Amino acid sequence: MTPKPVRPILFSGIQPSGNLMIGNYLGALKQWVALQDQFDCLFCLVDLHAITVRQDPLALRRRTYDFLALYIACGIDPRKNAFFVQSHIPQHAQLAWILNCFTYMGELSRMTQFKEKARKGPENENAGLFDYPVLMAADILLYQTNQVPVGEDQKQHLELTRDLAQRFNGVYGEVFAIPEPYIPGIGARIMGLQDPTAKMSKSDVNTYNYIPLLDEPSAIRRKVMKAVTDSGSEIVRDPARPGISNLISIYASATDEPPEEVESRYRGKGYAPFKRDLADALVALLEPIQARYRDIRDDAPAFDALLRAGAETARVRAQRTLDRVHDAVGFVLAG
Ligand code: TRP
């Protein structure tokens, strides 16, 4: 029998907050659909992380299902990948505790995301927010993860994860794999429609700045037509003109066309026709995803079964690492 090839382990965590949007799809999900046979992928809905800011309980539960349904609707196959909810696997919190004892206050105080969140919401500067990166490190290290797809904003957290893993291994031997950032080769970096100098965010308060995957065609068209463009009228990418450059990337990525081709096709045509076609392309892109989502979303028992299966797989894998950690630090193993 030929042994099964060992695929690199890819761990991706996503907070079930805000609305999954085209930036998530074009920048990440679409690439993973293509990569699901090359990687051993774990998709984790990180609800423990989500409650570091106040969540409405009903909305949090609904979003957890929404996100799962949308991932599947986007083509991530639950038979090939493990989907699970972070709070179903107690090992995440258990490992986070142990890693806490190897993390310095100074390190956590330097995390830019913590400083940013504490500045924006000083009334909710809770210990969970401070400790967030350690829980994230636990998520990653529990599964002997090799690759972690992370955006710019999470690089510092991944760096800390690597430091903690190396520190722990330095004391106890090779307990953890050292994770690398996964840089998608072709993933588009989608910027906001109203502020094209900042990445499009699924939790933006300005709904005109992003397009959720579940937006109605009329909303998609309205937002695209209102997207900021720069002075001038040429459809070309230019660092001095972030608005139109971003719309060209979105178009190219949504239609799988090289951006140069998009530019040459719209030479001399002006913004309005280009934006109309871009809106059409996005409506066409999202239509089958939305249809599939509607087909599956209401089958709660199917999702529960899927999450149960995902949790079973994840729990076994997580416990294997946790046992090694407990053994390493000198705990008496539970018999
Ligand atoms: N902090 C990540 C974010 O906000 C979410 C996350 C939690 C994560 N745990 C993770 C991402 C582990 C990658 C790996 O985007």
Short mmCIF file of C-alpha atoms and ligand atoms in Angstrom, two decimals:
data_model
loop_
_atom_site.label_atom_id
_atom_site.label_comp_id
_atom_site.label_asym_id
_atom_site.label_seq_id
_atom_site.Cartn_x
_atom_site.Cartn_y
_atom_site.Cartn_z
CA MET A 1 0.00 0.00 0.00
CA THR A 2 1.39 3.42 -0.85
CA PRO A 3 1.38 5.68 2.17
CA LYS A 4 -0.90 8.67 2.06
CA PRO A 5 1.19 11.72 1.15
CA VAL A 6 1.67 13.99 4.11
CA ARG A 7 0.07 17.31 3.36
CA PRO A 8 1.11 20.49 5.15
CA ILE A 9 -1.31 21.43 7.90
CA LEU A 10 -3.05 24.75 7.32
CA PHE A 11 -4.97 26.33 10.18
CA SER A 12 -7.31 29.21 9.58
CA GLY A 13 -9.26 30.99 12.28
CA ILE A 14 -12.10 33.35 11.57
CA GLN A 15 -14.18 35.33 14.02
CA PRO A 16 -17.90 34.91 13.48
CA SER A 17 -18.46 38.65 13.67
CA GLY A 18 -19.30 41.21 11.02
CA ASN A 19 -20.31 40.00 7.56
CA LEU A 20 -18.21 37.82 5.27
CA MET A 21 -17.56 39.96 2.23
CA ILE A 22 -15.89 40.03 -1.15
CA GLY A 23 -12.49 40.81 0.37
CA ASN A 24 -12.65 37.54 2.34
CA TYR A 25 -13.70 35.66 -0.76
CA LEU A 26 -11.35 37.13 -3.35
CA GLY A 27 -8.46 37.48 -0.92
CA ALA A 28 -8.64 34.07 0.75
CA LEU A 29 -11.61 31.71 0.37
CA LYS A 30 -11.33 31.48 -3.39
CA GLN A 31 -7.67 30.44 -3.12
CA TRP A 32 -8.45 27.79 -0.51
CA VAL A 33 -11.05 26.22 -2.73
CA ALA A 34 -8.23 25.60 -5.19
CA LEU A 35 -5.85 24.37 -2.49
CA GLN A 36 -8.04 22.05 -0.52
CA ASP A 37 -6.41 18.93 -1.94
CA GLN A 38 -2.87 20.11 -1.30
CA PHE A 39 -3.30 21.05 2.35
CA ASP A 40 -4.70 19.38 5.40
CA CYS A 41 -6.98 22.30 6.26
CA LEU A 42 -8.56 23.12 9.59
CA PHE A 43 -11.19 25.87 9.56
CA CYS A 44 -12.01 27.12 13.01
CA LEU A 45 -14.76 29.54 13.94
CA VAL A 46 -13.13 31.36 16.84
CA ASP A 47 -16.03 32.24 19.09
CA LEU A 48 -13.80 32.49 22.20
CA HIS A 49 -11.94 35.29 20.46
CA ALA A 50 -15.16 36.95 19.36
CA ILE A 51 -16.35 37.58 22.92
CA THR A 52 -13.33 39.77 23.72
CA VAL A 53 -15.73 42.45 22.52
CA ARG A 54 -19.40 42.36 23.57
CA GLN A 55 -21.54 40.20 21.32
CA ASP A 56 -25.27 39.83 21.19
CA PRO A 57 -25.76 36.10 22.01
CA LEU A 58 -28.40 35.48 19.35
CA ALA A 59 -26.38 37.26 16.70
CA LEU A 60 -23.20 35.39 17.61
CA ARG A 61 -24.92 32.02 17.33
CA ARG A 62 -26.63 32.96 14.07
CA ARG A 63 -23.37 34.25 12.56
CA THR A 64 -21.52 31.08 13.48
CA TYR A 65 -23.97 29.13 11.33
CA ASP A 66 -24.01 31.83 8.65
CA PHE A 67 -20.25 31.71 8.29
CA LEU A 68 -20.18 27.95 8.11
CA ALA A 69 -22.90 27.93 5.44
CA LEU A 70 -21.09 30.62 3.47
CA TYR A 71 -17.77 28.79 3.53
CA ILE A 72 -19.49 25.73 2.14
CA ALA A 73 -21.43 27.83 -0.38
CA CYS A 74 -18.11 29.29 -1.53
CA GLY A 75 -16.86 25.80 -2.33
CA ILE A 76 -14.91 24.73 0.75
CA ASP A 77 -15.81 21.07 0.96
CA PRO A 78 -16.64 19.81 4.47
CA ARG A 79 -15.71 16.28 3.41
CA LYS A 80 -12.15 17.35 2.64
CA ASN A 81 -11.60 19.85 5.45
CA ALA A 82 -12.28 19.96 9.16
CA PHE A 83 -14.74 22.67 10.19
CA PHE A 84 -15.18 23.25 13.86
CA VAL A 85 -16.11 25.73 16.53
CA GLN A 86 -13.35 26.79 18.90
CA SER A 87 -15.49 26.54 22.04
CA HIS A 88 -16.20 22.88 21.23
CA ILE A 89 -12.55 22.04 21.83
CA PRO A 90 -11.64 22.78 25.46
CA GLN A 91 -7.98 22.11 24.64
CA HIS A 92 -7.69 25.61 23.12
CA ALA A 93 -8.30 27.28 26.46
CA GLN A 94 -6.21 24.67 28.26
CA LEU A 95 -3.16 25.21 26.09
CA ALA A 96 -3.67 28.98 26.23
CA TRP A 97 -3.29 28.79 30.01
CA ILE A 98 -0.01 26.96 29.77
CA LEU A 99 1.31 29.30 27.11
CA ASN A 100 0.33 32.24 29.32
CA CYS A 101 2.96 31.06 31.73
CA PHE A 102 5.57 31.42 28.97
CA THR A 103 4.43 34.83 27.72
CA TYR A 104 5.72 38.11 29.10
CA MET A 105 3.51 41.05 29.96
CA GLY A 106 5.84 43.24 27.92
CA GLU A 107 5.32 41.15 24.81
CA LEU A 108 1.55 41.42 25.03
CA SER A 109 1.69 45.11 25.88
CA ARG A 110 3.53 45.71 22.62
CA MET A 111 0.87 44.12 20.39
CA THR A 112 -0.39 46.85 18.09
CA GLN A 113 -3.85 45.31 17.78
CA PHE A 114 -4.29 45.34 21.56
CA LYS A 115 -3.11 48.95 21.81
CA GLU A 116 -5.45 49.89 18.98
CA LYS A 117 -8.47 48.11 20.49
CA ALA A 118 -7.76 49.49 23.96
CA ARG A 119 -7.53 52.98 22.51
CA LYS A 120 -10.79 52.63 20.59
CA GLY A 121 -12.71 51.03 23.46
CA PRO A 122 -11.05 51.97 26.76
CA GLU A 123 -14.26 51.01 28.62
CA ASN A 124 -13.72 47.40 27.55
CA GLU A 125 -10.01 46.92 28.11
CA ASN A 126 -10.54 43.40 29.48
CA ALA A 127 -7.97 40.71 30.25
CA GLY A 128 -9.26 38.58 27.35
CA LEU A 129 -8.38 41.33 24.92
CA PHE A 130 -4.89 41.48 26.36
CA ASP A 131 -4.52 37.71 26.22
CA TYR A 132 -6.07 37.32 22.76
CA PRO A 133 -2.73 36.60 21.02
CA VAL A 134 -1.92 33.76 23.42
CA LEU A 135 -5.23 32.05 22.68
CA MET A 136 -4.48 32.50 19.00
CA ALA A 137 -1.07 30.89 19.52
CA ALA A 138 -2.79 27.97 21.24
CA ASP A 139 -5.19 27.59 18.28
CA ILE A 140 -2.28 27.30 15.91
CA LEU A 141 0.16 25.23 17.98
CA LEU A 142 -2.41 22.64 19.11
CA TYR A 143 -2.63 21.21 15.60
CA GLN A 144 1.10 21.15 14.74
CA THR A 145 0.23 23.72 12.11
CA ASN A 146 2.70 24.41 9.31
CA GLN A 147 0.94 27.23 7.49
CA VAL A 148 -1.30 30.03 8.70
CA PRO A 149 -2.99 32.35 6.23
CA VAL A 150 -2.90 35.74 7.90
CA GLY A 151 -3.34 39.28 6.74
CA GLU A 152 -1.00 42.13 7.57
CA ASP A 153 -2.91 42.89 10.79
CA GLN A 154 -2.26 39.39 12.20
CA LYS A 155 1.43 39.04 11.32
CA GLN A 156 2.57 40.27 14.71
CA HIS A 157 0.38 37.66 16.42
CA LEU A 158 1.89 34.94 14.27
CA GLU A 159 5.38 36.20 15.09
CA LEU A 160 4.51 35.90 18.79
CA THR A 161 3.18 32.39 18.18
CA ARG A 162 6.50 31.41 16.62
CA ASP A 163 8.42 32.97 19.52
CA LEU A 164 6.33 31.07 22.07
CA ALA A 165 6.74 27.80 20.21
CA GLN A 166 10.50 28.27 19.98
CA ARG A 167 10.74 29.29 23.60
CA PHE A 168 8.78 26.23 24.72
CA ASN A 169 10.70 23.88 22.43
CA GLY A 170 13.95 25.42 23.65
CA VAL A 171 13.13 24.30 27.19
CA TYR A 172 11.37 20.97 26.55
CA GLY A 173 12.44 19.70 23.11
CA GLU A 174 10.48 19.53 19.87
CA VAL A 175 6.91 19.70 21.13
CA PHE A 176 5.47 22.20 18.64
CA ALA A 177 5.84 22.61 14.89
CA ILE A 178 6.93 26.15 14.04
CA PRO A 179 4.22 27.72 11.87
CA GLU A 180 4.92 29.87 8.83
CA PRO A 181 2.71 32.59 7.40
CA TYR A 182 0.92 31.38 4.31
CA ILE A 183 1.20 33.97 1.59
CA PRO A 184 -1.34 33.24 -1.12
CA GLY A 185 0.37 33.74 -4.47
CA ILE A 186 -2.52 35.23 -6.34
CA GLY A 187 -4.91 36.40 -3.65
CA ALA A 188 -6.12 39.91 -4.23
CA ARG A 189 -5.70 42.43 -1.47
CA ILE A 190 -9.07 44.16 -1.59
CA MET A 191 -9.31 47.66 -0.18
CA GLY A 192 -12.35 49.60 1.03
CA LEU A 193 -14.70 51.15 -1.54
CA GLN A 194 -14.92 54.43 0.36
CA ASP A 195 -11.40 54.38 1.78
CA PRO A 196 -9.16 52.55 -0.69
CA THR A 197 -6.10 53.16 1.47
CA ALA A 198 -7.29 50.65 4.12
CA LYS A 199 -8.14 46.98 3.68
CA MET A 200 -11.82 46.13 3.24
CA SER A 201 -13.16 44.95 6.60
CA LYS A 202 -16.08 42.67 7.40
CA SER A 203 -16.80 44.70 10.53
CA ASP A 204 -16.79 48.18 9.02
CA VAL A 205 -19.38 50.56 10.43
CA ASN A 206 -19.67 52.21 7.01
CA THR A 207 -21.66 49.71 4.94
CA TYR A 208 -20.72 51.53 1.75
CA ASN A 209 -17.09 50.58 2.33
CA TYR A 210 -17.60 46.85 1.74
CA ILE A 211 -19.79 44.32 -0.08
CA PRO A 212 -21.04 41.37 2.00
CA LEU A 213 -21.34 38.08 0.11
CA LEU A 214 -25.06 38.15 0.84
CA ASP A 215 -25.76 41.65 -0.49
CA GLU A 216 -28.72 42.05 -2.84
CA PRO A 217 -27.86 42.93 -6.46
CA SER A 218 -29.35 46.41 -5.98
CA ALA A 219 -27.09 47.06 -2.97
CA ILE A 220 -24.05 45.79 -4.85
CA ARG A 221 -24.76 48.13 -7.75
CA ARG A 222 -25.37 51.11 -5.49
CA LYS A 223 -22.11 50.57 -3.58
CA VAL A 224 -20.01 50.08 -6.70
CA MET A 225 -21.44 53.21 -8.36
CA LYS A 226 -20.73 55.21 -5.20
CA ALA A 227 -17.21 53.83 -4.73
CA VAL A 228 -14.68 56.64 -4.55
CA THR A 229 -12.53 57.13 -7.60
CA ASP A 230 -9.71 59.53 -8.03
CA SER A 231 -9.44 62.64 -10.13
CA GLY A 232 -8.88 61.84 -13.78
CA SER A 233 -10.88 59.38 -15.84
CA GLU A 234 -8.44 56.74 -17.06
CA ILE A 235 -9.05 53.11 -16.08
CA VAL A 236 -5.45 52.33 -15.09
CA ARG A 237 -3.70 51.11 -11.98
CA ASP A 238 -1.53 53.74 -10.44
CA PRO A 239 -0.28 53.99 -6.84
CA ALA A 240 -1.29 57.64 -6.86
CA ARG A 241 -4.88 56.60 -7.65
CA PRO A 242 -5.82 53.95 -5.08
CA GLY A 243 -9.58 54.13 -5.78
CA ILE A 244 -9.58 53.06 -9.41
CA SER A 245 -6.63 50.72 -8.83
CA ASN A 246 -8.65 48.84 -6.24
CA LEU A 247 -11.71 48.59 -8.51
CA ILE A 248 -9.52 47.17 -11.27
CA SER A 249 -8.11 44.53 -8.89
CA ILE A 250 -11.61 43.61 -7.78
CA TYR A 251 -12.76 43.30 -11.37
CA ALA A 252 -9.73 41.26 -12.40
CA SER A 253 -10.01 38.97 -9.43
CA ALA A 254 -13.78 38.49 -9.76
CA THR A 255 -13.55 37.60 -13.46
CA ASP A 256 -10.14 35.84 -13.38
CA GLU A 257 -8.77 38.20 -15.97
CA PRO A 258 -5.31 39.73 -15.87
CA PRO A 259 -5.64 43.38 -14.77
CA GLU A 260 -3.74 44.52 -17.88
CA GLU A 261 -6.52 43.11 -20.01
CA VAL A 262 -9.13 44.94 -18.00
CA GLU A 263 -7.18 48.16 -18.44
CA SER A 264 -6.82 47.77 -22.18
CA ARG A 265 -10.48 46.87 -22.66
CA TYR A 266 -11.61 50.04 -20.88
CA ARG A 267 -9.09 52.38 -22.43
CA GLY A 268 -10.80 55.71 -23.11
CA LYS A 269 -14.14 54.50 -21.73
CA GLY A 270 -14.53 56.46 -18.46
CA TYR A 271 -15.62 55.44 -14.98
CA ALA A 272 -19.38 54.98 -15.37
CA PRO A 273 -19.43 52.11 -17.89
CA PHE A 274 -16.55 50.44 -16.10
CA LYS A 275 -18.37 50.59 -12.78
CA ARG A 276 -21.57 49.25 -14.32
CA ASP A 277 -19.69 46.26 -15.71
CA LEU A 278 -17.90 45.73 -12.42
CA ALA A 279 -21.25 45.67 -10.60
CA ASP A 280 -22.55 43.12 -13.13
CA ALA A 281 -19.46 40.97 -12.63
CA LEU A 282 -19.90 40.98 -8.86
CA VAL A 283 -23.60 40.19 -9.09
CA ALA A 284 -22.75 37.27 -11.41
CA LEU A 285 -19.99 36.09 -9.08
CA LEU A 286 -22.16 36.15 -5.96
CA GLU A 287 -25.39 34.84 -7.46
CA PRO A 288 -24.47 31.11 -7.37
CA ILE A 289 -22.90 31.48 -3.92
CA GLN A 290 -26.07 33.09 -2.59
CA ALA A 291 -28.28 30.45 -4.21
CA ARG A 292 -26.28 27.64 -2.67
CA TYR A 293 -26.28 29.42 0.68
CA ARG A 294 -30.08 29.69 0.62
CA ASP A 295 -30.34 25.99 -0.23
CA ILE A 296 -28.33 24.82 2.74
CA ARG A 297 -28.60 27.52 5.41
CA ASP A 298 -31.79 26.31 7.08
CA ASP A 299 -30.67 22.76 7.59
CA ALA A 300 -29.50 23.28 11.17
CA PRO A 301 -29.35 19.53 11.98
CA ALA A 302 -26.95 19.01 9.05
CA PHE A 303 -24.69 21.77 10.35
CA ASP A 304 -24.78 20.40 13.86
CA ALA A 305 -23.79 16.98 12.54
CA LEU A 306 -20.99 18.52 10.55
CA LEU A 307 -19.69 20.47 13.52
CA ARG A 308 -19.90 17.39 15.70
CA ALA A 309 -17.79 15.44 13.22
CA GLY A 310 -15.33 18.34 12.90
CA ALA A 311 -15.03 18.63 16.66
CA GLU A 312 -14.38 14.92 17.06
CA THR A 313 -11.48 15.01 14.62
CA ALA A 314 -10.10 18.23 16.03
CA ARG A 315 -10.37 17.08 19.64
CA VAL A 316 -8.32 13.96 19.01
CA ARG A 317 -5.62 15.91 17.23
CA ALA A 318 -5.61 18.66 19.86
CA GLN A 319 -5.40 16.22 22.75
CA ARG A 320 -2.39 14.53 21.20
CA THR A 321 -0.46 17.79 21.37
CA LEU A 322 -1.84 18.71 24.78
CA ASP A 323 -0.70 15.35 26.18
CA ARG A 324 2.81 16.04 24.95
CA VAL A 325 2.72 19.48 26.55
CA HIS A 326 1.42 18.14 29.87
CA ASP A 327 4.06 15.46 29.82
CA ALA A 328 6.79 17.98 28.98
CA VAL A 329 5.97 20.39 31.81
CA GLY A 330 5.71 17.57 34.35
CA PHE A 331 1.98 17.18 34.94
CA VAL A 332 0.84 13.76 36.05
CA LEU A 333 -1.04 12.47 33.00
CA ALA A 334 -4.69 11.67 33.53
CA GLY A 335 -4.93 7.88 33.54
N1 TRP B 1 -7.09 36.87 15.11
C1 TRP B 1 -7.57 36.39 13.85
C2 TRP B 1 -8.28 37.51 13.11
O1 TRP B 1 -8.88 38.36 13.72
C3 TRP B 1 -8.51 35.22 14.03
C4 TRP B 1 -7.79 34.03 14.57
C5 TRP B 1 -7.94 33.47 15.78
C6 TRP B 1 -6.85 33.26 13.85
N2 TRP B 1 -7.15 32.38 15.89
C7 TRP B 1 -6.45 32.23 14.74
C8 TRP B 1 -6.29 33.34 12.58
C9 TRP B 1 -5.49 31.29 14.35
C10 TRP B 1 -5.34 32.39 12.20
C11 TRP B 1 -4.96 31.39 13.09
O2 TRP B 1 -8.25 37.52 11.91
#
